[in-house]
Amino acid sequence: MGGLQPEFEKRGVKIIGISVDPVESHEKWKNDIRTATGFNVDYPLIGDKDLKVAKLYDMLPAGAGDSSEGRTPADNATVRSVFVIGPDKKIKLVLTYPMTTGRNFEEILRAIDSIQLTSKHQVATPANWKQGEDVIITAAVSNEDAIARFGSYDTVLPYLRKTKQPG
């Protein structure tokens, strides 16, 4: 995440981390990340040592205990969820990764690109869409309005119309 922070900033996205460790342990954790990855953690971190936030948003199971204190690596599940929250303060995306699977921050950036694009234009992005690729015109847009908005489009099926990504 630290290595991609400039990409998030280019998109106007603020990063906030949450840790079930006490705030005091964050400096050691930041140093460990720097040693392991070469990147600095320069974004704010929330300490949730009582696990209240993590449980409230289903990031940890209810049986995870009431504190991070005294937990060992064998039973210390980390918060593995990613939330994308829009400017309207509504959750736009939730991804939760198992302990054994690393997070895919390139996918998170791709999803943010889609969320930002589709919030400005009445389009949707297909599976595996990337910046610059064609998009789908939503059903809420009439054929006449599609021509006015996008100039041209291709009809794949009567309910599936594709156009160039709007700028």
mmCIF file of C-alpha atoms in Angstrom:
data_model
loop_
_atom_site.group_PDB
_atom_site.id
_atom_site.type_symbol
_atom_site.label_atom_id
_atom_site.label_comp_id
_atom_site.label_asym_id
_atom_site.label_seq_id
_atom_site.Cartn_x
_atom_site.Cartn_y
_atom_site.Cartn_z
ATOM 1 C CA MET A 1 0.000 0.000 0.000
ATOM 2 C CA GLY A 2 2.791 2.396 0.866
ATOM 3 C CA GLY A 3 4.414 1.842 -2.527
ATOM 4 C CA LEU A 4 1.173 2.686 -4.327
ATOM 5 C CA GLN A 5 0.251 5.677 -2.179
ATOM 6 C CA PRO A 6 1.032 8.139 -5.030
ATOM 7 C CA GLU A 7 -1.460 6.255 -7.234
ATOM 8 C CA PHE A 8 -4.165 6.655 -4.601
ATOM 9 C CA GLU A 9 -3.306 10.350 -4.223
ATOM 10 C CA LYS A 10 -3.587 10.879 -8.020
ATOM 11 C CA ARG A 11 -7.148 9.618 -7.731
ATOM 12 C CA GLY A 12 -7.939 11.883 -4.786
ATOM 13 C CA VAL A 13 -8.210 8.859 -2.483
ATOM 14 C CA LYS A 14 -7.119 9.017 1.155
ATOM 15 C CA ILE A 15 -5.727 5.883 2.782
ATOM 16 C CA ILE A 16 -6.438 5.036 6.404
ATOM 17 C CA GLY A 17 -5.276 1.816 8.021
ATOM 18 C CA ILE A 18 -6.754 0.044 11.004
ATOM 19 C CA SER A 19 -4.772 -2.184 13.291
ATOM 20 C CA VAL A 20 -5.959 -4.353 16.148
ATOM 21 C CA ASP A 21 -2.685 -3.581 17.858
ATOM 22 C CA PRO A 22 -2.322 -0.714 20.337
ATOM 23 C CA VAL A 23 -1.194 2.608 18.850
ATOM 24 C CA GLU A 24 2.153 2.267 20.640
ATOM 25 C CA SER A 25 3.055 -0.777 18.525
ATOM 26 C CA HIS A 26 2.443 1.003 15.203
ATOM 27 C CA GLU A 27 5.985 2.397 14.973
ATOM 28 C CA LYS A 28 7.459 -1.115 15.237
ATOM 29 C CA TRP A 29 4.914 -2.342 12.716
ATOM 30 C CA LYS A 30 5.798 0.522 10.331
ATOM 31 C CA ASN A 31 9.500 -0.345 10.691
ATOM 32 C CA ASP A 32 8.732 -4.014 9.969
ATOM 33 C CA ILE A 33 6.866 -3.022 6.793
ATOM 34 C CA ARG A 34 9.753 -0.775 5.716
ATOM 35 C CA THR A 35 12.215 -3.644 6.296
ATOM 36 C CA ALA A 36 10.062 -6.209 4.475
ATOM 37 C CA THR A 37 8.941 -4.053 1.519
ATOM 38 C CA GLY A 38 11.173 -0.991 1.356
ATOM 39 C CA PHE A 39 8.131 1.286 1.581
ATOM 40 C CA ASN A 40 7.084 3.700 4.290
ATOM 41 C CA VAL A 41 3.657 3.736 5.852
ATOM 42 C CA ASP A 42 2.864 7.448 5.757
ATOM 43 C CA TYR A 43 -0.903 7.246 6.068
ATOM 44 C CA PRO A 44 -2.874 7.420 9.320
ATOM 45 C CA LEU A 45 -3.404 4.244 11.328
ATOM 46 C CA ILE A 46 -6.272 3.680 13.722
ATOM 47 C CA GLY A 47 -5.511 1.592 16.796
ATOM 48 C CA ASP A 48 -8.383 -0.765 17.633
ATOM 49 C CA LYS A 49 -6.896 -2.788 20.490
ATOM 50 C CA ASP A 50 -10.365 -3.521 21.917
ATOM 51 C CA LEU A 51 -11.438 -4.870 18.488
ATOM 52 C CA LYS A 52 -14.619 -2.778 18.585
ATOM 53 C CA VAL A 53 -14.305 -1.297 15.085
ATOM 54 C CA ALA A 54 -13.067 -4.577 13.583
ATOM 55 C CA LYS A 55 -16.071 -6.463 14.998
ATOM 56 C CA LEU A 56 -18.582 -3.699 14.256
ATOM 57 C CA TYR A 57 -17.737 -3.901 10.545
ATOM 58 C CA ASP A 58 -17.336 -7.719 10.480
ATOM 59 C CA MET A 59 -13.581 -7.568 9.891
ATOM 60 C CA LEU A 60 -12.999 -10.123 12.654
ATOM 61 C CA PRO A 61 -15.283 -12.888 13.938
ATOM 62 C CA ALA A 62 -17.319 -12.248 17.090
ATOM 63 C CA GLY A 63 -15.275 -14.912 18.893
ATOM 64 C CA ALA A 64 -11.983 -13.076 18.296
ATOM 65 C CA GLY A 65 -11.875 -11.898 21.917
ATOM 66 C CA ASP A 66 -12.122 -8.433 23.409
ATOM 67 C CA SER A 67 -8.552 -7.232 23.071
ATOM 68 C CA SER A 68 -5.402 -7.640 21.050
ATOM 69 C CA GLU A 69 -3.472 -8.067 24.297
ATOM 70 C CA GLY A 70 -2.150 -11.543 25.009
ATOM 71 C CA ARG A 71 -2.887 -12.898 21.560
ATOM 72 C CA THR A 72 -0.238 -15.005 19.879
ATOM 73 C CA PRO A 73 0.637 -15.263 16.175
ATOM 74 C CA ALA A 74 -1.269 -18.566 16.130
ATOM 75 C CA ASP A 75 -4.579 -16.947 17.129
ATOM 76 C CA ASN A 76 -3.999 -13.350 16.096
ATOM 77 C CA ALA A 77 -6.122 -12.829 13.021
ATOM 78 C CA THR A 78 -5.337 -9.485 11.448
ATOM 79 C CA VAL A 79 -7.881 -7.196 9.908
ATOM 80 C CA ARG A 80 -7.915 -8.293 6.260
ATOM 81 C CA SER A 81 -10.764 -6.162 4.928
ATOM 82 C CA VAL A 82 -10.568 -3.259 2.507
ATOM 83 C CA PHE A 83 -13.362 -0.685 2.371
ATOM 84 C CA VAL A 84 -13.720 1.926 -0.342
ATOM 85 C CA ILE A 85 -15.887 4.764 0.948
ATOM 86 C CA GLY A 86 -17.153 7.440 -1.424
ATOM 87 C CA PRO A 87 -17.286 11.189 -0.889
ATOM 88 C CA ASP A 88 -20.929 10.675 0.077
ATOM 89 C CA LYS A 89 -19.675 8.619 3.090
ATOM 90 C CA LYS A 90 -21.275 5.432 1.705
ATOM 91 C CA ILE A 91 -19.401 2.158 1.350
ATOM 92 C CA LYS A 92 -18.813 1.476 -2.355
ATOM 93 C CA LEU A 93 -16.745 -1.709 -2.078
ATOM 94 C CA VAL A 94 -15.754 -4.273 0.546
ATOM 95 C CA LEU A 95 -13.085 -6.903 -0.043
ATOM 96 C CA THR A 96 -12.042 -9.354 2.665
ATOM 97 C CA TYR A 97 -8.999 -11.500 2.119
ATOM 98 C CA PRO A 98 -8.161 -14.732 3.954
ATOM 99 C CA MET A 99 -5.073 -14.685 6.161
ATOM 100 C CA THR A 100 -3.207 -16.757 3.576
ATOM 101 C CA THR A 101 -3.882 -14.458 0.624
ATOM 102 C CA GLY A 102 -2.131 -11.153 0.063
ATOM 103 C CA ARG A 103 -4.238 -8.157 -0.882
ATOM 104 C CA ASN A 104 -4.280 -7.100 -4.535
ATOM 105 C CA PHE A 105 -3.889 -3.330 -4.436
ATOM 106 C CA GLU A 106 -3.751 -3.108 -8.238
ATOM 107 C CA GLU A 107 -7.286 -4.546 -8.236
ATOM 108 C CA ILE A 108 -8.334 -2.037 -5.595
ATOM 109 C CA LEU A 109 -7.010 0.789 -7.793
ATOM 110 C CA ARG A 110 -8.868 -0.703 -10.790
ATOM 111 C CA ALA A 111 -12.087 -0.805 -8.757
ATOM 112 C CA ILE A 112 -11.585 2.806 -7.612
ATOM 113 C CA ASP A 113 -11.078 3.862 -11.239
ATOM 114 C CA SER A 114 -14.357 2.159 -12.133
ATOM 115 C CA ILE A 115 -16.233 3.624 -9.171
ATOM 116 C CA GLN A 116 -15.035 7.134 -9.981
ATOM 117 C CA LEU A 117 -15.826 6.792 -13.697
ATOM 118 C CA THR A 118 -19.273 5.298 -13.207
ATOM 119 C CA SER A 119 -20.219 7.934 -10.636
ATOM 120 C CA LYS A 120 -19.637 10.687 -13.221
ATOM 121 C CA HIS A 121 -21.157 9.031 -16.294
ATOM 122 C CA GLN A 122 -24.106 6.677 -16.708
ATOM 123 C CA VAL A 123 -21.867 3.756 -17.600
ATOM 124 C CA ALA A 124 -20.803 0.472 -16.077
ATOM 125 C CA THR A 125 -17.512 -1.349 -16.447
ATOM 126 C CA PRO A 126 -17.353 -4.979 -17.581
ATOM 127 C CA ALA A 127 -15.402 -7.751 -15.877
ATOM 128 C CA ASN A 128 -11.650 -7.201 -15.945
ATOM 129 C CA TRP A 129 -12.089 -3.653 -17.315
ATOM 130 C CA LYS A 130 -9.035 -1.413 -17.275
ATOM 131 C CA GLN A 131 -8.578 2.344 -17.795
ATOM 132 C CA GLY A 132 -9.120 3.322 -21.436
ATOM 133 C CA GLU A 133 -11.145 0.255 -22.399
ATOM 134 C CA ASP A 134 -14.733 0.317 -23.626
ATOM 135 C CA VAL A 135 -17.542 0.667 -21.099
ATOM 136 C CA ILE A 136 -21.189 -0.350 -21.012
ATOM 137 C CA ILE A 137 -23.947 2.237 -21.319
ATOM 138 C CA THR A 138 -26.466 1.695 -18.525
ATOM 139 C CA ALA A 139 -30.080 0.863 -19.296
ATOM 140 C CA ALA A 140 -31.110 4.206 -17.773
ATOM 141 C CA VAL A 141 -29.697 5.953 -20.870
ATOM 142 C CA SER A 142 -31.921 5.956 -23.962
ATOM 143 C CA ASN A 143 -30.424 5.361 -27.414
ATOM 144 C CA GLU A 144 -30.982 9.018 -28.264
ATOM 145 C CA ASP A 145 -29.316 10.179 -25.060
ATOM 146 C CA ALA A 146 -26.442 7.738 -25.666
ATOM 147 C CA ILE A 147 -25.724 9.384 -29.023
ATOM 148 C CA ALA A 148 -25.868 12.841 -27.406
ATOM 149 C CA ARG A 149 -23.600 11.795 -24.510
ATOM 150 C CA PHE A 150 -21.095 9.495 -26.179
ATOM 151 C CA GLY A 151 -21.312 10.300 -29.893
ATOM 152 C CA SER A 152 -21.538 6.681 -30.937
ATOM 153 C CA TYR A 153 -21.900 3.217 -29.478
ATOM 154 C CA ASP A 154 -22.068 -0.434 -30.507
ATOM 155 C CA THR A 155 -25.123 -2.560 -29.787
ATOM 156 C CA VAL A 156 -23.948 -6.029 -28.728
ATOM 157 C CA LEU A 157 -27.423 -7.127 -27.613
ATOM 158 C CA PRO A 158 -30.593 -5.045 -27.318
ATOM 159 C CA TYR A 159 -29.787 -4.472 -23.639
ATOM 160 C CA LEU A 160 -25.987 -4.333 -23.973
ATOM 161 C CA ARG A 161 -24.450 -1.231 -25.547
ATOM 162 C CA LYS A 162 -20.733 -0.475 -25.474
ATOM 163 C CA THR A 163 -18.940 2.805 -26.056
ATOM 164 C CA LYS A 164 -15.496 4.303 -25.651
ATOM 165 C CA GLN A 165 -14.600 5.307 -22.106
ATOM 166 C CA PRO A 166 -15.792 8.872 -21.545
ATOM 167 C CA GLY A 167 -13.216 11.372 -20.342
#
